[in-house]
Amino acid sequence: MAMNSAQIAQPSLSVQIASLNLKNPIITASGTFGYGEEYSGFIDIERLGAIVVKGLSITPKKGNPPPRIIETPAGMLNAIGLQNIGIAVFINDKLPFLRQFKTPVIANFFGDTVDEYIRAAEALSNANGVHALEMNVSCPNKEASWCVFGTNPETLSHVVSMVRKVTRLPLIVKLSPNVTDIGLMARVAEDSGADAISLVNTLTAMCVDINRRKPILANITGGLSGPAIRPVAVRMVWEACKAVKIPVIGMGGIMNFKDAIEFLIVGAKAIAVGTANFVNPLATIDIIEGIEKYMIEEGFTDINQLIGSLKI
Amino acid sequence: MAMNSAQIAQPSLSVQIASLNLKNPIITASGTFGYGEEYSGFIDIERLGAIVVKGLSITPKKGNPPPRIIETPAGMLNAIGLQNIGIAVFINDKLPFLRQFKTPVIANFFGDTVDEYIRAAEALSNANGVHALEMNVSCPNKEASWCVFGTNPETLSHVVSMVRKVTRLPLIVKLSPNVTDIGLMARVAEDSGADAISLVNTLTAMCVDINRRKPILANITGGLSGPAIRPVAVRMVWEACKAVKIPVIGMGGIMNFKDAIEFLIVGAKAIAVGTANFVNPLATIDIIEGIEKYMIEEGFTDINQLIGSLKI
Amino acid sequence: MSKHFPVEIISNSSINQQFHLLAVRPLSEIIPPEPGQFYMLQAGDNYDPLIKRPLSIFNYYEMRLEFLFRTRGRGTSYLSRTRTGETIHLIGPLGNGYSPPNGDFIVIAGGIGIASLMPLLRQFNKKAVLFYGARNSNELLMLDTACELARKSFISTDDGSKGQKGLITGLFVDFIESNPECKLLPVYCCGSLPMLKTLSLIIESHNMICYASVEEYMACGVGACLGCVVKIKNDEENGFSYKTVCKDGPVFELKDLIWQ
Amino acid sequence: MSKHFPVEIISNSSINQQFHLLAVRPLSEIIPPEPGQFYMLQAGDNYDPLIKRPLSIFNYYEMRLEFLFRTRGRGTSYLSRTRTGETIHLIGPLGNGYSPPNGDFIVIAGGIGIASLMPLLRQFNKKAVLFYGARNSNELLMLDTACELARKSFISTDDGSKGQKGLITGLFVDFIESNPECKLLPVYCCGSLPMLKTLSLIIESHNMICYASVEEYMACGVGACLGCVVKIKNDEENGFSYKTVCKDGPVFELKDLIWQ
Ligand SMILES: Cc1cc2nc3c(=O)[nH]c(=O)nc-3n(C[C@H](O)[C@H](O)[C@H](O)COP(=O)(O)OP(=O)(O)OC[C@H]3O[C@@H](n4cnc5c(N)ncnc54)[C@H](O)[C@@H]3O)c2cc1C
Ligand SMILES: Cc1cc2nc3c(=O)[nH]c(=O)nc-3n(C[C@H](O)[C@H](O)[C@H](O)COP(=O)(O)OP(=O)(O)OC[C@H]3O[C@@H](n4cnc5c(N)ncnc54)[C@H](O)[C@@H]3O)c2cc1C
Ligand SMILES: Cc1cc2nc3c(=O)[nH]c(=O)nc-3n(C[C@H](O)[C@H](O)[C@H](O)COP(=O)(O)O)c2cc1C
Ligand SMILES: Cc1cc2nc3c(=O)[nH]c(=O)nc-3n(C[C@H](O)[C@H](O)[C@H](O)COP(=O)(O)O)c2cc1C
Ligand code: FES
Ligand code: FES
């Protein structure tokens, strides 16, 4: 008996995203895990494949006035307005905490202009303890014209190539789902020098207060996340995986290990957990353990056997 | 007291969609109400603003193999594959039943080619008892190349103008939500001769069976509908209403009168009830009564005061 | 004709960990169900689960409907937690039930499939030869009641924990081989897909008539969404057309079913 | 420090149609809450409602947490229907509670706001002058307990169904005008937005110190999503910054709050 259980080797969960080696494919989604500290009392950060921090910009942002969030059927809408402490404060005040852990830190960033993107990427690339960059070109809740970066092939190509020039860190481009052809956008990111892509960001959406006859969010529209969007996200991740050769990080509505496995099966090399953290701060750990158990039951020894195993 | 209640006049719910006068803005969404018969035992068809029938084509369609549907968080995915009896059988077997009612009948139709669209529109325009046409250019669950009709401005413009030439009935173009810029698609439809537009059709999506590692639907992808998509639908209807002058029919996840009112406030002239019929066959009637009550409470005498009343 | 109506939960008892018997009282006038018909039952308080769940009518008296069900997922788990006095909504009765037998008949039930067949046994008391099989004795539900309503009963379980060890289709074959006159009796069956498939070979080789109740995912239950189709043999193009389980079924002639 | 932990429902009693008292037993070790802190409570069995709901700690003994709440929407309605023996999940204790008073103090509670202030009254027995107002006597919750814990109590209702007819802020103004020495006492308050706004004018004009517990929509409860912000005066650009109610609050100095 003891022999028998010893024979069931722990399956290997490690995956490679560009030069980044993750001990497992579970990462946190930007904006849903703060700067790591907020959840460090709940889970052991060391167990995560990687940690993605809240979106950063070269100058701090106050963000949108409240209300910033509203629950929707099986989801939520947010228009935080990219409130953040700015890259300098992040490096000084937050990175030292994150450097304690062996878990790679992926810095999510954005800019209002191409120049701001470049400056943000430069500043983060020089920071000790940032292991990769995730470029948010898809935030749907800002009105500024840069919003088109993520939904227009030309502007996307331009901003990604410019950022590519200034960083040697693995560059992940985070795509917007609010497009006609996600495969095209994925290819554009790949061709412009991205080392990986991640998707989906939130779906642009809106709720109305029927008594005041005003939008519920101060920002009018917001981004929809949570289980409601999962089937759309799975479809888009599948299309992106078919379109590019670089690794794809899948996310959107992942609440448990079963959801995560759907993304892995359609081809995602890693998955990110967002809104689920709010509902269950232990979601990431539960997912890691659930995948491990599933792999043992289904006879997988290496997670790469599972990734992309969809039979059509 | 009797005086008092007599003074509260019934508010007017009637709206105009092109030359079509609807006694109220509640219509049924194509594919969710069969050919009317299926629900005629549950509700009084006469009370509806209009009835939209299951999508029709010039030749009958067998549809996709099962599984065709799967529930998702606060929604459902379908890939029926446009199964229908064909326009000839519809006219012979189903229209006589619908002609009994004073409720206008809107025939939803589609084609695999521009020619099939034209022939379908012609055949339906000559049928006694069809009051308007709704053109489905957005069905996401067919793989054929015509799928791009609804997501590409050029092909959309072409097929709508061709159909416009062969019908004098009010022509409603039903848009796909799977596009980057819904306002643009709405304008293209308007410029090509549409009398009204309706949206949203379903969001292309996918679920995976993690034990068989196969898509759950035989068709691989399907269309997401139900409350999960409502916030996305409201946003798109709002954008469409800002983009065009022709009437917009809003739908997507409407379950109750409150949801319906959100669409009216952002500018929809009428709303369609889809998936909700499955959950509650009386949903349309409950919504009509709920809107009436809301109008009385909020002091609206005419629904046109409510339509587009969003304060930004 | 069917309705959408509220019911009050009268009682909700677990038969064992997996199986529940739910009794409800309609709060408005209903249409009496026929054996083999089903209802769509509210499966949640909000929008997740969204879609109602189909359950066969298990028993019906005036102002009382009973359902016998297995707790499988979130919808049936919700139903198993409803409490006496609470109100839920139902749609029904739905579908085409079993065409009534004209004299003696054979019933073949697999596990929870008995739920759909019990009204037939009740309506035609002591007319049926019952074959009732399940994985184990826990899944032989309402066994005593069923046997009492039958003229004769054959019982089996996969693990031998009750009745013969083995498949119920085995007992059925033995029976018709030793009672060839029974090949003229109509067969009514409801059970798992493997059972139906095996049965269809037996039925075909003995040239019998068999009415089978089948299952598919459903959304509307009334024939509107076309979501619940199965392939049925006919003279159309490719030799089949898709028929809805909810409206054309759930009972079909077994020989007409084309398995995926 | 806070945790995500399962609790068993010990009891769930309705105080009247709208208000419930929920007592739960933690099934794993917890961190003791401070007065003014809150928990995020599971609000459904599936994904609708999705987000946990914030409720103040109303009472705490070893291995027992109590919440007093009003049934408003789907989340609180779910909580009101949980049954003894069932398990739900909580996150907490969360937020910065009331800075403990150093001697006597004043408490101003509006309706269900008493839930948040009760632990303060309990911890500092007979130290508080209590002002407790509500729309009507039904919304004056746990009135006797509260008054017993206070040194002195003033009660009002909008409709006069209990205590003085009128707003509780009126009684408070009368009190400090006739007891000017009390202006040195710290004020702790929790109540509706109109109450807080009126109070902020009174507090400012009398130059008092007031700690107010405020509400905002929440998602994470731990400062991660930045969804629950309020405007707080400071020296930054434009004279304010957004602070999270869940982590920086829910208790803020009243004078620092900028109303929308
Ligand atoms: C006409 C008909 C009569 C039935 N009668 C009975 C009965 O009397 N007793 C009984 O125990 N079961 C019966 N069933 C099966 C029952 O409907 C499913 O077990 C139930 O819907 C599962 O729902 P869930 O939410 O618990 O499970 P889920 O977690 O939703 O799914 C579990 C499995 O149940 C099946 N299922 C889920 N939703 C549906 C749906 N809308 N339609 C069909 N299948 C679905 C799927 O195979 C799924 O994999 C019947 C099914 C049909 C079609
Ligand atoms: C720190 C804090 C402590 C609270 N303590 C108590 C208490 O002890 N007793 C009590 O009765 N109430 C308390 N509330 C209010 C309580 O959280 C809301 O009444 C509850 O969340 C409503 O949820 P619902 O699903 O029933 O209503 P819904 O139908 O979701 O919404 C009804 C209204 O409740 C409010 N609301 C809904 N969700 C949230 C959310 N996630 N965060 C904040 N507000 C929300 C909104 O204003 C909404 O319009 C507290 C709120 C906060 C922020
Ligand atoms: C409150 C909130 C804040 C977010 N902030 C960011 C952000 O700063 N940068 C970013 O790229 N994505 C941001 N996102 C998007 C998430 O990272 C993720 O792409 C999306 O929520 C879908 O995943 P989910 O459904 O698991 O939440 C945010 C999402 C939420 C809910
Ligand atoms: C089962 C099903 C079948 C549908 N069939 C059609 C169709 O034939 N033609 C069409 O234009 N839209 C079809 N639709 C889309 C609906 O008309 C509607 O646009 C969509 O479901 C969104 O609304 P809802 O969320 O209220 O269901 C179908 C939707 C469902 C769920
Ligand atoms: S469930 Fe809709 S047609 Fe059968
Ligand atoms: S609720 Fe997430 S930051 Fe406060």
GROMACS .gro file of C-alpha atoms in nm, chain C:
model
  260
  625MET     CA    1  -5.164   2.192  -2.309
  626SER     CA    2  -4.934   2.289  -2.028
  627LYS     CA    3  -4.900   2.570  -1.777
  628HIS     CA    4  -4.652   2.772  -1.579
  629PHE     CA    5  -4.767   2.762  -1.220
  630PRO     CA    6  -4.652   2.802  -0.861
  631VAL     CA    7  -4.650   2.508  -0.623
  632GLU     CA    8  -4.601   2.482  -0.253
  633ILE     CA    9  -4.359   2.221  -0.124
  634ILE     CA   10  -4.558   1.971   0.083
  635SER     CA   11  -4.271   1.742   0.169
  636ASN     CA   12  -3.921   1.672   0.061
  637SER     CA   13  -3.772   1.351   0.191
  638SER     CA   14  -3.444   1.187   0.111
  639ILE     CA   15  -3.476   0.819   0.027
  640ASN     CA   16  -3.106   0.778   0.069
  641GLN     CA   17  -2.810   1.011   0.022
  642GLN     CA   18  -2.864   1.041  -0.348
  643PHE     CA   19  -3.238   1.015  -0.402
  644HIS     CA   20  -3.522   1.243  -0.304
  645LEU     CA   21  -3.897   1.233  -0.316
  646LEU     CA   22  -4.053   1.575  -0.359
  647ALA     CA   23  -4.425   1.633  -0.313
  648VAL     CA   24  -4.580   1.965  -0.413
  649ARG     CA   25  -4.924   2.122  -0.407
  650PRO     CA   26  -5.018   2.332  -0.712
  651LEU     CA   27  -5.133   2.680  -0.611
  652SER     CA   28  -5.340   2.725  -0.924
  653GLU     CA   29  -5.543   2.499  -1.146
  654ILE     CA   30  -5.336   2.246  -1.337
  655ILE     CA   31  -5.377   2.004  -1.622
  656PRO     CA   32  -5.354   1.640  -1.511
  657PRO     CA   33  -5.038   1.468  -1.636
  658GLU     CA   34  -5.026   1.141  -1.832
  659PRO     CA   35  -4.776   0.862  -1.759
  660GLY     CA   36  -4.440   0.947  -1.917
  661GLN     CA   37  -4.494   1.320  -1.919
  662PHE     CA   38  -4.262   1.553  -1.732
  663TYR     CA   39  -4.234   1.898  -1.576
  664MET     CA   40  -3.966   2.164  -1.585
  665LEU     CA   41  -3.887   2.260  -1.225
  666GLN     CA   42  -3.735   2.582  -1.098
  667ALA     CA   43  -3.374   2.503  -1.008
  668GLY     CA   44  -3.259   2.812  -0.819
  669ASP     CA   45  -3.363   3.137  -0.656
  670ASN     CA   46  -3.162   3.366  -0.880
  671TYR     CA   47  -2.994   3.329  -1.220
  672ASP     CA   48  -2.746   3.053  -1.141
  673PRO     CA   49  -2.867   2.789  -1.214
  674LEU     CA   50  -3.081   2.968  -1.470
  675ILE     CA   51  -3.263   2.695  -1.657
  676LYS     CA   52  -3.544   2.484  -1.514
  677ARG     CA   53  -3.475   2.109  -1.480
  678PRO     CA   54  -3.687   1.833  -1.636
  679LEU     CA   55  -3.829   1.567  -1.401
  680SER     CA   56  -4.082   1.298  -1.488
  681ILE     CA   57  -4.409   1.287  -1.306
  682PHE     CA   58  -4.373   1.007  -1.054
  683ASN     CA   59  -4.711   1.025  -0.891
  684TYR     CA   60  -5.019   1.243  -0.918
  685TYR     CA   61  -5.331   1.277  -0.706
  686GLU     CA   62  -5.563   1.566  -0.705
  687MET     CA   63  -5.368   1.871  -0.592
  688ARG     CA   64  -5.048   1.677  -0.537
  689LEU     CA   65  -4.760   1.611  -0.774
  690GLU     CA   66  -4.468   1.388  -0.680
  691PHE     CA   67  -4.120   1.369  -0.825
  692LEU     CA   68  -3.855   1.110  -0.758
  693PHE     CA   69  -3.507   1.227  -0.842
  694ARG     CA   70  -3.137   1.175  -0.806
  695THR     CA   71  -2.921   1.460  -0.682
  696ARG     CA   72  -2.674   1.511  -0.964
  697GLY     CA   73  -2.568   1.873  -0.988
  698ARG     CA   74  -2.666   2.218  -0.878
  699GLY     CA   75  -3.027   2.213  -0.994
  700THR     CA   76  -3.128   1.890  -0.829
  701SER     CA   77  -2.924   1.988  -0.524
  702TYR     CA   78  -3.134   2.305  -0.500
  703LEU     CA   79  -3.451   2.101  -0.528
  704SER     CA   80  -3.331   1.862  -0.260
  705ARG     CA   81  -3.293   2.159  -0.023
  706THR     CA   82  -3.635   2.316  -0.074
  707ARG     CA   83  -3.842   2.321   0.243
  708THR     CA   84  -4.203   2.253   0.326
  709GLY     CA   85  -4.404   2.569   0.274
  710GLU     CA   86  -4.171   2.725   0.019
  711THR     CA   87  -4.298   2.812  -0.328
  712ILE     CA   88  -4.130   2.724  -0.658
  713HIS     CA   89  -4.250   2.738  -1.017
  714LEU     CA   90  -4.313   2.454  -1.260
  715ILE     CA   91  -4.396   2.423  -1.627
  716GLY     CA   92  -4.601   2.126  -1.735
  717PRO     CA   93  -4.722   1.868  -1.796
  718LEU     CA   94  -4.492   1.842  -2.098
  719GLY     CA   95  -4.420   1.604  -2.381
  720ASN     CA   96  -4.580   1.296  -2.523
  721GLY     CA   97  -4.603   1.024  -2.264
  722TYR     CA   98  -4.632   0.648  -2.315
  723SER     CA   99  -4.907   0.536  -2.556
  724PRO     CA  100  -5.135   0.342  -2.321
  725PRO     CA  101  -5.106  -0.036  -2.346
  726ASN     CA  102  -5.400  -0.240  -2.456
  727GLY     CA  103  -5.379  -0.525  -2.210
  728ASP     CA  104  -5.063  -0.677  -2.071
  729PHE     CA  105  -4.728  -0.513  -2.123
  730ILE     CA  106  -4.363  -0.524  -2.027
  731VAL     CA  107  -4.180  -0.257  -1.829
  732ILE     CA  108  -3.802  -0.230  -1.821
  733ALA     CA  109  -3.666   0.022  -1.574
  734GLY     CA  110  -3.305   0.111  -1.504
  735GLY     CA  111  -3.244   0.280  -1.169
  736ILE     CA  112  -3.412   0.618  -1.144
  737GLY     CA  113  -3.587   0.537  -1.474
  738ILE     CA  114  -3.858   0.389  -1.253
  739ALA     CA  115  -3.974   0.747  -1.184
  740SER     CA  116  -4.105   0.782  -1.536
  741LEU     CA  117  -4.261   0.433  -1.551
  742MET     CA  118  -4.434   0.423  -1.213
  743PRO     CA  119  -4.747   0.612  -1.328
  744LEU     CA  120  -4.789   0.350  -1.600
  745LEU     CA  121  -4.764   0.068  -1.346
  746ARG     CA  122  -5.014   0.249  -1.126
  747GLN     CA  123  -5.261   0.321  -1.402
  748PHE     CA  124  -5.254  -0.037  -1.531
  749ASN     CA  125  -5.235  -0.224  -1.206
  750LYS     CA  126  -5.115  -0.588  -1.230
  751LYS     CA  127  -5.088  -0.574  -1.607
  752ALA     CA  128  -4.712  -0.539  -1.636
  753VAL     CA  129  -4.425  -0.779  -1.624
  754LEU     CA  130  -4.162  -0.564  -1.457
  755PHE     CA  131  -3.787  -0.583  -1.518
  756TYR     CA  132  -3.610  -0.355  -1.278
  757GLY     CA  133  -3.233  -0.330  -1.266
  758ALA     CA  134  -2.984  -0.096  -1.106
  759ARG     CA  135  -2.620  -0.069  -1.010
  760ASN     CA  136  -2.690  -0.177  -0.653
  761SER     CA  137  -2.977  -0.218  -0.409
  762ASN     CA  138  -2.960   0.151  -0.309
  763GLU     CA  139  -3.054   0.248  -0.661
  764LEU     CA  140  -3.352   0.014  -0.678
  765LEU     CA  141  -3.601   0.278  -0.576
  766MET     CA  142  -3.952   0.216  -0.452
  767LEU     CA  143  -3.892  -0.148  -0.526
  768ASP     CA  144  -4.175  -0.287  -0.313
  769THR     CA  145  -4.433  -0.049  -0.453
  770ALA     CA  146  -4.324  -0.123  -0.807
  771CYS     CA  147  -4.333  -0.499  -0.759
  772GLU     CA  148  -4.675  -0.482  -0.598
  773LEU     CA  149  -4.813  -0.294  -0.897
  774ALA     CA  150  -4.668  -0.548  -1.139
  775ARG     CA  151  -4.808  -0.884  -1.232
  776LYS     CA  152  -4.463  -1.040  -1.209
  777SER     CA  153  -4.122  -0.888  -1.136
  778PHE     CA  154  -3.761  -0.960  -1.223
  779ILE     CA  155  -3.493  -0.777  -1.033
  780SER     CA  156  -3.121  -0.745  -1.090
  781THR     CA  157  -2.827  -0.542  -0.971
  782ASP     CA  158  -2.481  -0.509  -1.118
  783ASP     CA  159  -2.322  -0.604  -0.788
  784GLY     CA  160  -2.576  -0.867  -0.683
  785SER     CA  161  -2.671  -0.673  -0.370
  786LYS     CA  162  -3.036  -0.741  -0.455
  787GLY     CA  163  -3.202  -0.973  -0.706
  788GLN     CA  164  -2.995  -1.144  -0.973
  789LYS     CA  165  -2.640  -1.027  -1.025
  790GLY     CA  166  -2.604  -0.885  -1.374
  791LEU     CA  167  -2.778  -0.665  -1.626
  792ILE     CA  168  -3.156  -0.643  -1.640
  793THR     CA  169  -3.145  -0.682  -2.016
  794GLY     CA  170  -3.003  -1.031  -1.953
  795LEU     CA  171  -3.307  -1.127  -1.747
  796PHE     CA  172  -3.530  -0.983  -2.015
  797VAL     CA  173  -3.368  -1.191  -2.289
  798ASP     CA  174  -3.402  -1.508  -2.080
  799PHE     CA  175  -3.765  -1.425  -2.022
  800ILE     CA  176  -3.869  -1.371  -2.381
  801GLU     CA  177  -3.673  -1.672  -2.492
  802SER     CA  178  -3.861  -1.893  -2.248
  803ASN     CA  179  -4.190  -1.707  -2.303
  804PRO     CA  180  -4.192  -1.640  -2.676
  805GLU     CA  181  -4.563  -1.551  -2.667
  806CYS     CA  182  -4.462  -1.238  -2.474
  807LYS     CA  183  -4.289  -1.100  -2.779
  808LEU     CA  184  -4.626  -0.963  -2.881
  809LEU     CA  185  -4.649  -0.745  -2.571
  810PRO     CA  186  -4.544  -0.384  -2.597
  811VAL     CA  187  -4.234  -0.289  -2.401
  812TYR     CA  188  -4.202   0.038  -2.207
  813CYS     CA  189  -3.860   0.137  -2.091
  814CYS     CA  190  -3.661   0.413  -1.928
  815GLY     CA  191  -3.301   0.389  -1.820
  816SER     CA  192  -2.940   0.461  -1.902
  817LEU     CA  193  -2.805   0.498  -2.253
  818PRO     CA  194  -2.612   0.166  -2.241
  819MET     CA  195  -2.931  -0.010  -2.131
  820LEU     CA  196  -3.129   0.145  -2.416
  821LYS     CA  197  -2.864   0.051  -2.668
  822THR     CA  198  -2.852  -0.312  -2.558
  823LEU     CA  199  -3.227  -0.322  -2.548
  824SER     CA  200  -3.260  -0.186  -2.899
  825LEU     CA  201  -3.061  -0.484  -3.031
  826ILE     CA  202  -3.282  -0.727  -2.841
  827ILE     CA  203  -3.600  -0.556  -2.953
  828GLU     CA  204  -3.486  -0.552  -3.312
  829SER     CA  205  -3.381  -0.916  -3.322
  830HIS     CA  206  -3.712  -1.024  -3.171
  831ASN     CA  207  -3.911  -0.779  -3.377
  832MET     CA  208  -4.086  -0.634  -3.074
  833ILE     CA  209  -4.244  -0.295  -3.016
  834CYS     CA  210  -4.071  -0.081  -2.757
  835TYR     CA  211  -4.144   0.269  -2.630
  836ALA     CA  212  -3.843   0.432  -2.473
  837SER     CA  213  -3.826   0.753  -2.273
  838VAL     CA  214  -3.504   0.937  -2.352
  839GLU     CA  215  -3.316   1.234  -2.207
  840GLU     CA  216  -3.144   1.533  -2.359
  841TYR     CA  217  -3.034   1.869  -2.222
  842MET     CA  218  -3.333   2.100  -2.222
  843ALA     CA  219  -3.390   2.473  -2.203
  844CYS     CA  220  -3.753   2.555  -2.281
  845GLY     CA  221  -3.929   2.220  -2.249
  846VAL     CA  222  -4.199   2.328  -2.494
  847GLY     CA  223  -4.042   2.282  -2.837
  848ALA     CA  224  -3.940   2.644  -2.885
  849CYS     CA  225  -3.562   2.643  -2.857
  850LEU     CA  226  -3.487   2.324  -3.053
  851GLY     CA  227  -3.212   2.250  -2.805
  852CYS     CA  228  -3.310   1.899  -2.701
  853VAL     CA  229  -3.310   1.709  -3.026
  854VAL     CA  230  -3.235   1.345  -3.099
  855LYS     CA  231  -3.192   1.180  -3.436
  856ILE     CA  232  -3.504   0.998  -3.547
  857LYS     CA  233  -3.512   0.772  -3.853
  858ASN     CA  234  -3.744   0.882  -4.132
  859ASP     CA  235  -3.769   0.925  -4.507
  860GLU     CA  236  -3.614   1.269  -4.516
  861GLU     CA  237  -3.275   1.358  -4.662
  862ASN     CA  238  -3.003   1.141  -4.504
  863GLY     CA  239  -3.268   0.916  -4.354
  864PHE     CA  240  -3.328   1.111  -4.035
  865SER     CA  241  -3.454   1.430  -3.888
  866TYR     CA  242  -3.398   1.595  -3.552
  867LYS     CA  243  -3.694   1.563  -3.319
  868THR     CA  244  -3.731   1.744  -2.987
  869VAL     CA  245  -3.728   1.526  -2.677
  870CYS     CA  246  -3.945   1.779  -2.494
  871LYS     CA  247  -4.229   1.799  -2.743
  872ASP     CA  248  -4.203   1.512  -2.990
  873GLY     CA  249  -4.077   1.292  -2.703
  874PRO     CA  250  -3.963   1.214  -2.441
  875VAL     CA  251  -4.113   0.878  -2.546
  876PHE     CA  252  -4.010   0.749  -2.888
  877GLU     CA  253  -4.027   0.412  -3.052
  878LEU     CA  254  -3.692   0.257  -2.969
  879LYS     CA  255  -3.638   0.137  -3.325
  880ASP     CA  256  -3.657   0.494  -3.457
  881LEU     CA  257  -3.377   0.628  -3.240
  882ILE     CA  258  -3.037   0.677  -3.400
  883TRP     CA  259  -2.759   0.677  -3.140
  884GLN     CA  260  -2.478   0.931  -3.169
   0.00000   0.00000   0.00000
